Each structure stands twice: as C-alpha cells, then as structure tokens.
C-alpha cells in the first residue's frame, strides 16, 4: 500500500511539473518592425572620406583618386620612380565605435606598387611618424604587405590624412583600379565602405 501511494504521488508530481513548465515551444511569430537607413555620400557617411588634395575628387557621391593630371601642368608620375603624395584624402570616423581600418588593394592592377601604410609599419621602418597622416616611407617597400594596408585604430569622432606612395621603379606605365575600405570595431565586423 505504501508503494502504491508513492507511485501515485510521484506520477502526480510529474504531471503537475509538466503542466507548470509547459513545452516552451510555439508554432510561429510574425511581427512588424521599422528599419531605417540612409545612403549618404562619402563625405558624410559613417566612414567619412574627404578630398584634401588635387589628386582626390568626388564623382557623384564617391571619392575618386586620380593621379593622371593635377590641373597644374602635371600629367602623371615619373617613370622608374617612387612618388609619394602626402595628405591625399582624409578619413573621418563619424560612427559611434572606435574603428580598425584596412585598405584592401587587391582591386588594383599592381597592388604591390601602391602603398597606404599605417602608423605602426611606418614607425618600424622610418622612425618618427608624421602626426595624423597615413604616410609611407619609400626606403624599404619590401617589408610592406602587398595586398592590404591596415590603417590601425581611428577613434569615434577622429580623422586622419591618408598619404599614397606609388612605386613605378622599372615601369613606364602603371594602371590603377579600385581599393576597398574594410572597417571593423573592437568587437568584430562593423561594415564596409
């Protein structure tokens, strides 16, 4: 008899627990939420890009780098040379997070000939780094990574100038292409410009 009471009591306890807990599953949910986005030009996007030299200009809302003509009599870089351009354009972090920026050069025809060098790499090869500028040393291009240039950190609300070096040694012509700005915050992917 005690055994029968124990089994009935245990069964009642299990049934009551299942009724209290439920299964936790539901069939489906449909909910409507508002989503908004603006597509802003490069000048006012979260990663702002601003022309700061005759070699950067806007085509529509996008920044274009053009080293073919400076509208001052120059029509290109010298053959068999390394030419540097300081402060070609400015990058501004208009977003809420601190950013790490990488300039992906794989869209250029000769990515190893174009250099966008971060502060850390510059200091490693050249010592003191010019303030607020991505500016490469032309002393030793062999040490630079040929397809990407990590821009390092850019805090929210801050900006930096970007310098460009073009290595045309042993070249009489050099085609361009496209660069891609890959942007991440400290916690992972933030977007791409």
PDB file of C-alpha atoms in Angstrom, residues 1-13:
ATOM      1  CA  UNK A   1       0.000   0.000   0.000  1.00  0.00           C
ATOM      2  CA  UNK A   2       2.775   2.439   0.787  1.00  0.00           C
ATOM      3  CA  UNK A   3       4.369   1.573  -2.515  1.00  0.00           C
ATOM      4  CA  UNK A   4       1.129   2.348  -4.388  1.00  0.00           C
ATOM      5  CA  UNK A   5       0.830   5.775  -2.644  1.00  0.00           C
ATOM      6  CA  UNK A   6       4.451   6.537  -3.531  1.00  0.00           C
ATOM      7  CA  UNK A   7       3.932   5.687  -7.220  1.00  0.00           C
ATOM      8  CA  UNK A   8       0.671   7.675  -7.423  1.00  0.00           C
ATOM      9  CA  UNK A   9       2.284  10.612  -5.622  1.00  0.00           C
ATOM     10  CA  UNK A  10       5.307  10.550  -7.942  1.00  0.00           C
ATOM     11  CA  UNK A  11       3.028  10.444 -11.001  1.00  0.00           C
ATOM     12  CA  UNK A  12       1.015  13.414  -9.718  1.00  0.00           C
ATOM     13  CA  UNK A  13       4.194  15.374  -9.043  1.00  0.00           C
TER      14      UNK A  13
END
